[in-house]
PDB file of C-alpha atoms in Angstrom:
ATOM      1  CA  UNK A   2      22.208  -4.509 -14.026  1.00  0.00           C
ATOM      2  CA  UNK A   3      25.358  -3.437 -12.203  1.00  0.00           C
ATOM      3  CA  UNK A   4      24.805  -3.017  -8.454  1.00  0.00           C
ATOM      4  CA  UNK A   5      21.117  -2.021  -8.702  1.00  0.00           C
ATOM      5  CA  UNK A   6      19.867  -0.079  -5.693  1.00  0.00           C
ATOM      6  CA  UNK A   7      16.766  -1.400  -3.963  1.00  0.00           C
ATOM      7  CA  UNK A   8      13.974   1.167  -3.868  1.00  0.00           C
ATOM      8  CA  UNK A   9      15.165   3.159  -6.876  1.00  0.00           C
ATOM      9  CA  UNK A  10      14.965   3.160 -10.656  1.00  0.00           C
ATOM     10  CA  UNK A  11      17.757   1.689 -12.749  1.00  0.00           C
ATOM     11  CA  UNK A  12      18.207   3.265 -16.195  1.00  0.00           C
ATOM     12  CA  UNK A  13      18.971   0.671 -18.874  1.00  0.00           C
ATOM     13  CA  UNK A  14      22.201   1.470 -20.707  1.00  0.00           C
ATOM     14  CA  UNK A  15      20.904  -0.228 -23.866  1.00  0.00           C
ATOM     15  CA  UNK A  16      17.444   1.286 -24.423  1.00  0.00           C
ATOM     16  CA  UNK A  17      17.193   4.032 -21.752  1.00  0.00           C
ATOM     17  CA  UNK A  18      14.110   2.487 -20.152  1.00  0.00           C
ATOM     18  CA  UNK A  19      13.812   2.728 -16.361  1.00  0.00           C
ATOM     19  CA  UNK A  20      13.332  -0.325 -14.123  1.00  0.00           C
ATOM     20  CA  UNK A  21      12.250  -0.104 -10.491  1.00  0.00           C
ATOM     21  CA  UNK A  22      14.041  -2.465  -8.112  1.00  0.00           C
ATOM     22  CA  UNK A  23      11.814  -3.532  -5.215  1.00  0.00           C
ATOM     23  CA  UNK A  24      11.897  -5.652  -2.065  1.00  0.00           C
ATOM     24  CA  UNK A  25       8.384  -6.941  -2.728  1.00  0.00           C
ATOM     25  CA  UNK A  26       6.338  -8.151  -5.671  1.00  0.00           C
ATOM     26  CA  UNK A  27       4.460  -5.836  -8.006  1.00  0.00           C
ATOM     27  CA  UNK A  28       1.259  -7.810  -7.421  1.00  0.00           C
ATOM     28  CA  UNK A  29       1.319  -7.171  -3.676  1.00  0.00           C
ATOM     29  CA  UNK A  30       2.445  -3.531  -3.951  1.00  0.00           C
ATOM     30  CA  UNK A  31      -0.178  -2.640  -6.550  1.00  0.00           C
ATOM     31  CA  UNK A  32      -3.051  -4.616  -5.026  1.00  0.00           C
ATOM     32  CA  UNK A  33      -2.386  -3.003  -1.633  1.00  0.00           C
ATOM     33  CA  UNK A  34      -2.484   0.475  -3.160  1.00  0.00           C
ATOM     34  CA  UNK A  35      -5.606  -0.005  -5.285  1.00  0.00           C
ATOM     35  CA  UNK A  36      -7.587  -1.781  -2.593  1.00  0.00           C
ATOM     36  CA  UNK A  37      -6.828   1.107  -0.233  1.00  0.00           C
ATOM     37  CA  UNK A  38      -7.888   3.686  -2.819  1.00  0.00           C
ATOM     38  CA  UNK A  39     -11.155   1.905  -3.658  1.00  0.00           C
ATOM     39  CA  UNK A  40     -11.971   1.275   0.019  1.00  0.00           C
ATOM     40  CA  UNK A  41     -10.666   4.269   1.945  1.00  0.00           C
ATOM     41  CA  UNK A  42     -10.196   7.300  -0.303  1.00  0.00           C
ATOM     42  CA  UNK A  43     -13.002   9.714   0.608  1.00  0.00           C
ATOM     43  CA  UNK A  44     -11.638  12.848  -1.040  1.00  0.00           C
ATOM     44  CA  UNK A  45     -14.044  14.511  -3.438  1.00  0.00           C
ATOM     45  CA  UNK A  46     -13.236  16.592  -6.496  1.00  0.00           C
ATOM     46  CA  UNK A  47     -12.919  20.306  -5.746  1.00  0.00           C
ATOM     47  CA  UNK A  48     -15.241  21.655  -8.409  1.00  0.00           C
ATOM     48  CA  UNK A  49     -13.602  25.085  -8.779  1.00  0.00           C
ATOM     49  CA  UNK A  50     -10.243  23.387  -9.304  1.00  0.00           C
ATOM     50  CA  UNK A  51     -11.699  20.991 -11.854  1.00  0.00           C
ATOM     51  CA  UNK A  52     -13.127  23.931 -13.815  1.00  0.00           C
ATOM     52  CA  UNK A  53      -9.816  25.801 -13.654  1.00  0.00           C
ATOM     53  CA  UNK A  54      -7.962  22.678 -14.783  1.00  0.00           C
ATOM     54  CA  UNK A  55     -10.319  22.268 -17.744  1.00  0.00           C
ATOM     55  CA  UNK A  56      -9.864  25.921 -18.793  1.00  0.00           C
ATOM     56  CA  UNK A  57      -6.073  25.682 -18.747  1.00  0.00           C
ATOM     57  CA  UNK A  58      -6.117  22.291 -20.457  1.00  0.00           C
ATOM     58  CA  UNK A  59      -8.122  23.769 -23.330  1.00  0.00           C
ATOM     59  CA  UNK A  60      -5.320  26.288 -23.877  1.00  0.00           C
ATOM     60  CA  UNK A  61      -2.766  23.471 -23.704  1.00  0.00           C
ATOM     61  CA  UNK A  62      -4.708  21.392 -26.229  1.00  0.00           C
ATOM     62  CA  UNK A  63      -4.759  24.297 -28.684  1.00  0.00           C
ATOM     63  CA  UNK A  64      -1.000  24.702 -28.302  1.00  0.00           C
ATOM     64  CA  UNK A  65      -0.536  21.004 -29.127  1.00  0.00           C
ATOM     65  CA  UNK A  66      -3.443  20.494 -31.525  1.00  0.00           C
ATOM     66  CA  UNK A  67      -1.493  18.488 -34.152  1.00  0.00           C
ATOM     67  CA  UNK A  68      -0.202  16.031 -31.560  1.00  0.00           C
ATOM     68  CA  UNK A  69      -3.648  15.799 -29.969  1.00  0.00           C
ATOM     69  CA  UNK A  70      -5.308  15.142 -33.347  1.00  0.00           C
ATOM     70  CA  UNK A  71      -2.937  12.300 -34.167  1.00  0.00           C
ATOM     71  CA  UNK A  72      -3.373  10.775 -30.722  1.00  0.00           C
ATOM     72  CA  UNK A  73      -7.161  10.945 -30.994  1.00  0.00           C
ATOM     73  CA  UNK A  74      -7.081   9.190 -34.372  1.00  0.00           C
ATOM     74  CA  UNK A  75      -5.228   6.293 -32.748  1.00  0.00           C
ATOM     75  CA  UNK A  76      -7.722   6.190 -29.853  1.00  0.00           C
ATOM     76  CA  UNK A  77     -10.566   6.098 -32.382  1.00  0.00           C
ATOM     77  CA  UNK A  78      -8.898   3.179 -34.147  1.00  0.00           C
ATOM     78  CA  UNK A  79      -8.530   1.382 -30.820  1.00  0.00           C
ATOM     79  CA  UNK A  80     -12.214   1.863 -30.028  1.00  0.00           C
ATOM     80  CA  UNK A  81     -13.238   0.568 -33.448  1.00  0.00           C
ATOM     81  CA  UNK A  82     -10.954  -2.466 -33.127  1.00  0.00           C
ATOM     82  CA  UNK A  83     -12.409  -3.406 -29.722  1.00  0.00           C
ATOM     83  CA  UNK A  84     -16.016  -2.823 -30.742  1.00  0.00           C
ATOM     84  CA  UNK A  85     -15.730  -4.915 -33.921  1.00  0.00           C
ATOM     85  CA  UNK A  86     -13.786  -7.797 -32.356  1.00  0.00           C
ATOM     86  CA  UNK A  87     -15.734 -11.019 -31.890  1.00  0.00           C
ATOM     87  CA  UNK A  88     -14.436 -11.226 -28.313  1.00  0.00           C
ATOM     88  CA  UNK A  89     -12.187  -8.846 -26.413  1.00  0.00           C
ATOM     89  CA  UNK A  90     -10.905  -8.462 -22.865  1.00  0.00           C
ATOM     90  CA  UNK A  91      -9.720  -5.463 -20.859  1.00  0.00           C
ATOM     91  CA  UNK A  92      -6.998  -6.564 -18.453  1.00  0.00           C
ATOM     92  CA  UNK A  93      -6.861  -4.541 -15.242  1.00  0.00           C
ATOM     93  CA  UNK A  94     -10.010  -2.494 -15.836  1.00  0.00           C
ATOM     94  CA  UNK A  95      -9.727  -0.581 -12.542  1.00  0.00           C
ATOM     95  CA  UNK A  96     -12.556   1.909 -12.094  1.00  0.00           C
ATOM     96  CA  UNK A  97     -14.188   0.501 -15.222  1.00  0.00           C
ATOM     97  CA  UNK A  98     -14.717   3.820 -17.027  1.00  0.00           C
ATOM     98  CA  UNK A  99     -13.454   2.504 -20.360  1.00  0.00           C
ATOM     99  CA  UNK A 100     -14.965  -0.946 -19.925  1.00  0.00           C
ATOM    100  CA  UNK A 101     -18.470   0.449 -19.467  1.00  0.00           C
ATOM    101  CA  UNK A 102     -17.889   2.786 -22.433  1.00  0.00           C
ATOM    102  CA  UNK A 103     -17.071  -0.162 -24.694  1.00  0.00           C
ATOM    103  CA  UNK A 104     -19.948  -2.256 -23.324  1.00  0.00           C
ATOM    104  CA  UNK A 105     -22.417   0.556 -23.933  1.00  0.00           C
ATOM    105  CA  UNK A 106     -21.170   0.750 -27.509  1.00  0.00           C
ATOM    106  CA  UNK A 107     -22.085  -2.899 -27.954  1.00  0.00           C
ATOM    107  CA  UNK A 108     -18.638  -4.468 -27.693  1.00  0.00           C
ATOM    108  CA  UNK A 109     -18.461  -8.097 -26.607  1.00  0.00           C
ATOM    109  CA  UNK A 110     -15.807  -7.270 -24.029  1.00  0.00           C
ATOM    110  CA  UNK A 111     -14.974  -8.808 -20.654  1.00  0.00           C
ATOM    111  CA  UNK A 112     -12.968  -7.278 -17.837  1.00  0.00           C
ATOM    112  CA  UNK A 113     -10.522  -8.924 -15.446  1.00  0.00           C
ATOM    113  CA  UNK A 114      -8.757  -7.362 -12.467  1.00  0.00           C
ATOM    114  CA  UNK A 115      -6.773  -8.553  -9.464  1.00  0.00           C
ATOM    115  CA  UNK A 116      -8.497  -6.114  -7.123  1.00  0.00           C
ATOM    116  CA  UNK A 117     -11.520  -7.600  -5.380  1.00  0.00           C
ATOM    117  CA  UNK A 118     -12.644  -4.047  -4.601  1.00  0.00           C
ATOM    118  CA  UNK A 119     -12.534  -3.047  -8.264  1.00  0.00           C
ATOM    119  CA  UNK A 120     -14.624  -6.038  -9.341  1.00  0.00           C
ATOM    120  CA  UNK A 121     -17.208  -5.737  -6.556  1.00  0.00           C
ATOM    121  CA  UNK A 122     -17.547  -1.973  -7.091  1.00  0.00           C
ATOM    122  CA  UNK A 123     -18.116  -2.449 -10.836  1.00  0.00           C
ATOM    123  CA  UNK A 124     -20.771  -5.105 -10.205  1.00  0.00           C
ATOM    124  CA  UNK A 125     -22.572  -2.843  -7.730  1.00  0.00           C
ATOM    125  CA  UNK A 126     -22.545   0.109 -10.105  1.00  0.00           C
ATOM    126  CA  UNK A 127     -23.370  -1.873 -13.257  1.00  0.00           C
ATOM    127  CA  UNK A 128     -25.395  -4.956 -12.248  1.00  0.00           C
ATOM    128  CA  UNK A 129     -26.540  -5.460 -15.845  1.00  0.00           C
ATOM    129  CA  UNK A 130     -22.935  -6.292 -16.749  1.00  0.00           C
ATOM    130  CA  UNK A 131     -21.994  -8.218 -13.600  1.00  0.00           C
ATOM    131  CA  UNK A 132     -21.237 -11.371 -15.603  1.00  0.00           C
ATOM    132  CA  UNK A 133     -18.719  -9.468 -17.733  1.00  0.00           C
ATOM    133  CA  UNK A 134     -16.120  -8.972 -14.998  1.00  0.00           C
ATOM    134  CA  UNK A 135     -13.938 -11.393 -13.048  1.00  0.00           C
ATOM    135  CA  UNK A 136     -11.367 -11.194 -10.282  1.00  0.00           C
ATOM    136  CA  UNK A 137      -8.611 -13.255 -11.879  1.00  0.00           C
ATOM    137  CA  UNK A 138      -5.196 -13.008 -13.492  1.00  0.00           C
ATOM    138  CA  UNK A 139      -5.816 -15.438 -16.338  1.00  0.00           C
ATOM    139  CA  UNK A 140      -8.218 -16.244 -19.173  1.00  0.00           C
ATOM    140  CA  UNK A 141      -9.701 -19.637 -19.980  1.00  0.00           C
ATOM    141  CA  UNK A 142     -10.808 -18.765 -23.522  1.00  0.00           C
ATOM    142  CA  UNK A 143      -9.353 -17.394 -26.758  1.00  0.00           C
ATOM    143  CA  UNK A 144      -9.943 -13.739 -27.684  1.00  0.00           C
ATOM    144  CA  UNK A 145      -9.455 -11.552 -30.741  1.00  0.00           C
ATOM    145  CA  UNK A 146      -8.318  -8.418 -28.911  1.00  0.00           C
ATOM    146  CA  UNK A 147      -6.626  -7.754 -25.588  1.00  0.00           C
ATOM    147  CA  UNK A 148      -6.636  -4.251 -24.141  1.00  0.00           C
ATOM    148  CA  UNK A 149      -4.846  -2.735 -21.176  1.00  0.00           C
ATOM    149  CA  UNK A 150      -4.586   0.846 -20.007  1.00  0.00           C
ATOM    150  CA  UNK A 151      -2.099   1.824 -17.278  1.00  0.00           C
ATOM    151  CA  UNK A 152      -1.228  -1.817 -16.612  1.00  0.00           C
ATOM    152  CA  UNK A 153       1.918  -2.857 -18.464  1.00  0.00           C
ATOM    153  CA  UNK A 154       4.152  -0.445 -16.546  1.00  0.00           C
ATOM    154  CA  UNK A 155       2.994  -2.077 -13.284  1.00  0.00           C
ATOM    155  CA  UNK A 156       4.354  -5.543 -14.093  1.00  0.00           C
ATOM    156  CA  UNK A 157       7.429  -7.228 -12.650  1.00  0.00           C
ATOM    157  CA  UNK A 158       7.329  -9.847 -15.388  1.00  0.00           C
ATOM    158  CA  UNK A 159       6.264  -8.300 -18.706  1.00  0.00           C
ATOM    159  CA  UNK A 160       7.665 -11.322 -20.550  1.00  0.00           C
ATOM    160  CA  UNK A 161       5.151 -13.576 -18.801  1.00  0.00           C
ATOM    161  CA  UNK A 162       2.330 -11.176 -19.658  1.00  0.00           C
ATOM    162  CA  UNK A 163       3.283 -11.120 -23.340  1.00  0.00           C
ATOM    163  CA  UNK A 164       3.692 -14.898 -23.553  1.00  0.00           C
ATOM    164  CA  UNK A 165       0.216 -15.357 -22.075  1.00  0.00           C
ATOM    165  CA  UNK A 166      -1.233 -12.682 -24.334  1.00  0.00           C
ATOM    166  CA  UNK A 167       0.260 -14.382 -27.385  1.00  0.00           C
ATOM    167  CA  UNK A 168      -1.160 -17.736 -26.303  1.00  0.00           C
ATOM    168  CA  UNK A 169      -4.670 -16.396 -25.658  1.00  0.00           C
ATOM    169  CA  UNK A 170      -4.985 -14.321 -28.824  1.00  0.00           C
ATOM    170  CA  UNK A 171      -6.436 -15.922 -31.930  1.00  0.00           C
ATOM    171  CA  UNK A 172      -4.209 -16.009 -35.055  1.00  0.00           C
ATOM    172  CA  UNK A 173      -3.784 -12.427 -36.260  1.00  0.00           C
ATOM    173  CA  UNK A 174      -5.220 -11.152 -32.984  1.00  0.00           C
ATOM    174  CA  UNK A 175      -4.572  -7.665 -31.648  1.00  0.00           C
ATOM    175  CA  UNK A 176      -2.792  -6.463 -28.524  1.00  0.00           C
ATOM    176  CA  UNK A 177      -3.741  -2.901 -27.578  1.00  0.00           C
ATOM    177  CA  UNK A 178      -2.047  -0.944 -24.812  1.00  0.00           C
ATOM    178  CA  UNK A 179      -1.929   2.507 -23.285  1.00  0.00           C
ATOM    179  CA  UNK A 180       0.927   3.346 -20.960  1.00  0.00           C
ATOM    180  CA  UNK A 181       3.298   6.187 -20.055  1.00  0.00           C
ATOM    181  CA  UNK A 182       6.277   6.196 -22.425  1.00  0.00           C
ATOM    182  CA  UNK A 183       9.624   7.948 -21.967  1.00  0.00           C
ATOM    183  CA  UNK A 184       9.761  10.475 -24.800  1.00  0.00           C
ATOM    184  CA  UNK A 185      12.781  12.607 -23.866  1.00  0.00           C
ATOM    185  CA  UNK A 186      16.232  11.720 -25.119  1.00  0.00           C
ATOM    186  CA  UNK A 187      18.045  12.220 -21.841  1.00  0.00           C
ATOM    187  CA  UNK A 188      17.007  12.325 -18.198  1.00  0.00           C
ATOM    188  CA  UNK A 189      18.700  11.933 -14.829  1.00  0.00           C
ATOM    189  CA  UNK A 190      17.818  10.498 -11.434  1.00  0.00           C
ATOM    190  CA  UNK A 191      17.246  14.087 -10.284  1.00  0.00           C
ATOM    191  CA  UNK A 192      14.629  14.511 -13.041  1.00  0.00           C
ATOM    192  CA  UNK A 193      12.979  11.246 -11.988  1.00  0.00           C
ATOM    193  CA  UNK A 194      12.220  12.536  -8.496  1.00  0.00           C
ATOM    194  CA  UNK A 195       9.967  15.266  -9.922  1.00  0.00           C
ATOM    195  CA  UNK A 196       8.084  13.261 -12.553  1.00  0.00           C
ATOM    196  CA  UNK A 197       4.682  11.858 -11.566  1.00  0.00           C
ATOM    197  CA  UNK A 198       5.147   8.728 -13.667  1.00  0.00           C
ATOM    198  CA  UNK A 199       8.168   7.534 -11.699  1.00  0.00           C
ATOM    199  CA  UNK A 200       5.808   6.191  -9.056  1.00  0.00           C
ATOM    200  CA  UNK A 201       7.382   4.023  -6.379  1.00  0.00           C
ATOM    201  CA  UNK A 202       6.607   1.169  -5.909  1.00  0.00           C
ATOM    202  CA  UNK A 203       3.741   0.798  -8.393  1.00  0.00           C
ATOM    203  CA  UNK A 204       5.347   1.708 -11.728  1.00  0.00           C
ATOM    204  CA  UNK A 205       7.911  -1.045 -12.181  1.00  0.00           C
ATOM    205  CA  UNK A 206       9.108  -0.211 -15.697  1.00  0.00           C
ATOM    206  CA  UNK A 207       8.896   2.949 -17.781  1.00  0.00           C
ATOM    207  CA  UNK A 208       9.777   2.154 -21.362  1.00  0.00           C
ATOM    208  CA  UNK A 209      11.272   4.072 -24.244  1.00  0.00           C
ATOM    209  CA  UNK A 210       9.871   3.306 -27.701  1.00  0.00           C
ATOM    210  CA  UNK A 211      13.069   1.434 -28.517  1.00  0.00           C
ATOM    211  CA  UNK A 212      12.801  -0.751 -25.430  1.00  0.00           C
ATOM    212  CA  UNK A 213       9.086  -1.409 -25.927  1.00  0.00           C
ATOM    213  CA  UNK A 214       9.448  -2.366 -29.596  1.00  0.00           C
ATOM    214  CA  UNK A 215      12.301  -4.750 -28.819  1.00  0.00           C
ATOM    215  CA  UNK A 216      10.256  -6.427 -26.109  1.00  0.00           C
ATOM    216  CA  UNK A 217       7.089  -6.777 -28.190  1.00  0.00           C
ATOM    217  CA  UNK A 218       8.893  -8.060 -31.261  1.00  0.00           C
ATOM    218  CA  UNK A 219      10.727 -10.686 -29.212  1.00  0.00           C
ATOM    219  CA  UNK A 220       7.306 -12.108 -28.287  1.00  0.00           C
ATOM    220  CA  UNK A 221       5.796 -12.096 -31.769  1.00  0.00           C
ATOM    221  CA  UNK A 222       4.039  -8.715 -31.813  1.00  0.00           C
ATOM    222  CA  UNK A 223       4.533  -5.931 -34.340  1.00  0.00           C
ATOM    223  CA  UNK A 224       3.343  -2.380 -33.659  1.00  0.00           C
ATOM    224  CA  UNK A 225       1.145  -1.299 -36.576  1.00  0.00           C
ATOM    225  CA  UNK A 226      -0.067   2.021 -35.186  1.00  0.00           C
ATOM    226  CA  UNK A 227       0.958   4.238 -32.287  1.00  0.00           C
ATOM    227  CA  UNK A 228       0.860   7.807 -31.050  1.00  0.00           C
ATOM    228  CA  UNK A 229       2.104   9.788 -28.068  1.00  0.00           C
ATOM    229  CA  UNK A 230       0.542  12.771 -26.304  1.00  0.00           C
ATOM    230  CA  UNK A 231       2.290  14.838 -23.636  1.00  0.00           C
ATOM    231  CA  UNK A 232      -0.727  14.818 -21.318  1.00  0.00           C
ATOM    232  CA  UNK A 233      -1.347  18.097 -19.486  1.00  0.00           C
ATOM    233  CA  UNK A 234      -2.315  16.289 -16.265  1.00  0.00           C
ATOM    234  CA  UNK A 235       1.180  14.758 -16.083  1.00  0.00           C
ATOM    235  CA  UNK A 236       2.599  18.278 -16.304  1.00  0.00           C
ATOM    236  CA  UNK A 237       0.364  19.562 -13.513  1.00  0.00           C
ATOM    237  CA  UNK A 238       1.066  16.717 -11.108  1.00  0.00           C
ATOM    238  CA  UNK A 239       4.799  16.864 -11.820  1.00  0.00           C
ATOM    239  CA  UNK A 240       4.722  20.614 -11.145  1.00  0.00           C
ATOM    240  CA  UNK A 241       3.010  19.896  -7.829  1.00  0.00           C
ATOM    241  CA  UNK A 242       5.888  17.583  -6.941  1.00  0.00           C
ATOM    242  CA  UNK A 243       8.399  20.326  -7.760  1.00  0.00           C
ATOM    243  CA  UNK A 244       6.506  22.629  -5.387  1.00  0.00           C
ATOM    244  CA  UNK A 245       6.788  20.041  -2.610  1.00  0.00           C
ATOM    245  CA  UNK A 246       3.250  18.629  -2.644  1.00  0.00           C
ATOM    246  CA  UNK A 247       4.242  14.963  -2.414  1.00  0.00           C
ATOM    247  CA  UNK A 248       0.704  13.873  -1.533  1.00  0.00           C
ATOM    248  CA  UNK A 249      -0.204  14.012  -5.229  1.00  0.00           C
ATOM    249  CA  UNK A 250       1.929  10.888  -5.737  1.00  0.00           C
ATOM    250  CA  UNK A 251      -0.645   8.949  -3.720  1.00  0.00           C
ATOM    251  CA  UNK A 252      -3.817  10.707  -4.868  1.00  0.00           C
ATOM    252  CA  UNK A 253      -2.795  10.998  -8.551  1.00  0.00           C
ATOM    253  CA  UNK A 254      -5.555  13.454  -9.429  1.00  0.00           C
ATOM    254  CA  UNK A 255      -4.857  17.206  -9.625  1.00  0.00           C
ATOM    255  CA  UNK A 256      -8.497  18.079  -8.956  1.00  0.00           C
ATOM    256  CA  UNK A 257      -8.759  16.297  -5.603  1.00  0.00           C
ATOM    257  CA  UNK A 258      -7.662  17.896  -2.317  1.00  0.00           C
ATOM    258  CA  UNK A 259      -3.866  17.767  -1.964  1.00  0.00           C
ATOM    259  CA  UNK A 260      -2.339  18.030   1.505  1.00  0.00           C
ATOM    260  CA  UNK A 261      -0.999  21.547   2.225  1.00  0.00           C
ATOM    261  CA  UNK A 262      -2.092  22.855  -1.186  1.00  0.00           C
ATOM    262  CA  UNK A 263      -4.739  25.183   0.219  1.00  0.00           C
ATOM    263  CA  UNK A 264      -4.135  28.348  -1.796  1.00  0.00           C
ATOM    264  CA  UNK A 265      -6.200  28.782  -4.957  1.00  0.00           C
ATOM    265  CA  UNK A 266      -3.631  31.311  -6.207  1.00  0.00           C
ATOM    266  CA  UNK A 267      -0.868  28.728  -5.865  1.00  0.00           C
ATOM    267  CA  UNK A 268      -3.027  26.129  -7.588  1.00  0.00           C
ATOM    268  CA  UNK A 269      -3.679  28.407 -10.586  1.00  0.00           C
ATOM    269  CA  UNK A 270       0.006  29.375 -10.696  1.00  0.00           C
ATOM    270  CA  UNK A 271       0.855  25.679 -11.007  1.00  0.00           C
ATOM    271  CA  UNK A 272      -1.706  25.306 -13.803  1.00  0.00           C
ATOM    272  CA  UNK A 273      -0.137  28.241 -15.641  1.00  0.00           C
ATOM    273  CA  UNK A 274       3.425  26.960 -15.231  1.00  0.00           C
ATOM    274  CA  UNK A 275       2.324  23.538 -16.444  1.00  0.00           C
ATOM    275  CA  UNK A 276       1.437  24.924 -19.875  1.00  0.00           C
ATOM    276  CA  UNK A 277       5.171  25.045 -20.579  1.00  0.00           C
ATOM    277  CA  UNK A 278       6.357  22.129 -18.443  1.00  0.00           C
ATOM    278  CA  UNK A 279       7.890  19.150 -20.208  1.00  0.00           C
ATOM    279  CA  UNK A 280       7.786  15.824 -18.410  1.00  0.00           C
ATOM    280  CA  UNK A 281       9.884  12.738 -19.093  1.00  0.00           C
ATOM    281  CA  UNK A 282       6.872  10.622 -20.063  1.00  0.00           C
ATOM    282  CA  UNK A 283       3.941  11.032 -22.437  1.00  0.00           C
ATOM    283  CA  UNK A 284       0.697   9.112 -22.666  1.00  0.00           C
ATOM    284  CA  UNK A 285       1.246   6.470 -25.355  1.00  0.00           C
ATOM    285  CA  UNK A 286      -1.216   4.261 -27.242  1.00  0.00           C
ATOM    286  CA  UNK A 287      -0.332   1.351 -29.503  1.00  0.00           C
ATOM    287  CA  UNK A 288      -1.945  -1.322 -31.614  1.00  0.00           C
ATOM    288  CA  UNK A 289       0.164  -4.432 -32.203  1.00  0.00           C
ATOM    289  CA  UNK A 290      -0.644  -7.491 -34.281  1.00  0.00           C
ATOM    290  CA  UNK A 291       0.214 -11.065 -33.452  1.00  0.00           C
ATOM    291  CA  UNK A 292       2.508 -11.816 -36.364  1.00  0.00           C
ATOM    292  CA  UNK A 293       3.888 -15.303 -35.949  1.00  0.00           C
TER     293      UNK A 293
END
């Protein structure tokens, strides 16, 4: 990096991925944010906005039905892989929505997270699975599948994560990830300021497919299946940013109350505009095999 600027993203000249340069560590920045959300966020979903969002998203899904179908096939393959694995782990399970889904399907899956609030909340809500979750950053046993959703982009040291993943996976084991992926060919720092995925300081790296493949292959993983979906929610939240509603960067849910966004007409106008909005990043899912 040539003269990287603290507090901003640096665009890699080789692969076009974006790296956030921070004063502090990703662990502290992310743990501080998530603990505050789990402990102090009292905003409740605005039901009329949720219903409006769902109606507009249905239109969006029809407009992108081929892309959606391919993405869903990959998600189905991910679910099958996790549920048939002898032992699997979700790293950074957060609210636990997916973890409980897999557990209810009979998967032998454990969850680990750095947030004490996330772990305690999951145990309170699902006492029958309290022994399936741990507040830790490491594993002390071998597993057949490792899964993370919205985690990899939060790491300062992805190389360390991949080395540990390789070591903990059994021979031929599977690494499964979902993360935002840069899917446009060209973008600028001006574009970055209005894209919900360029989230300071929590999103440390936003990868292109080229950058991600290079990184995985250098650690002994080969992508065997992947798919991208330009998620409508990204469009909506990015449109909110363009309209000046910066609070959505913290809340990260278009159906919760957003400071100063009080007009239902404005909200529905944003939903309409978002049908044609194109963001820098798409939701991306991948299955990679341990190959060496």
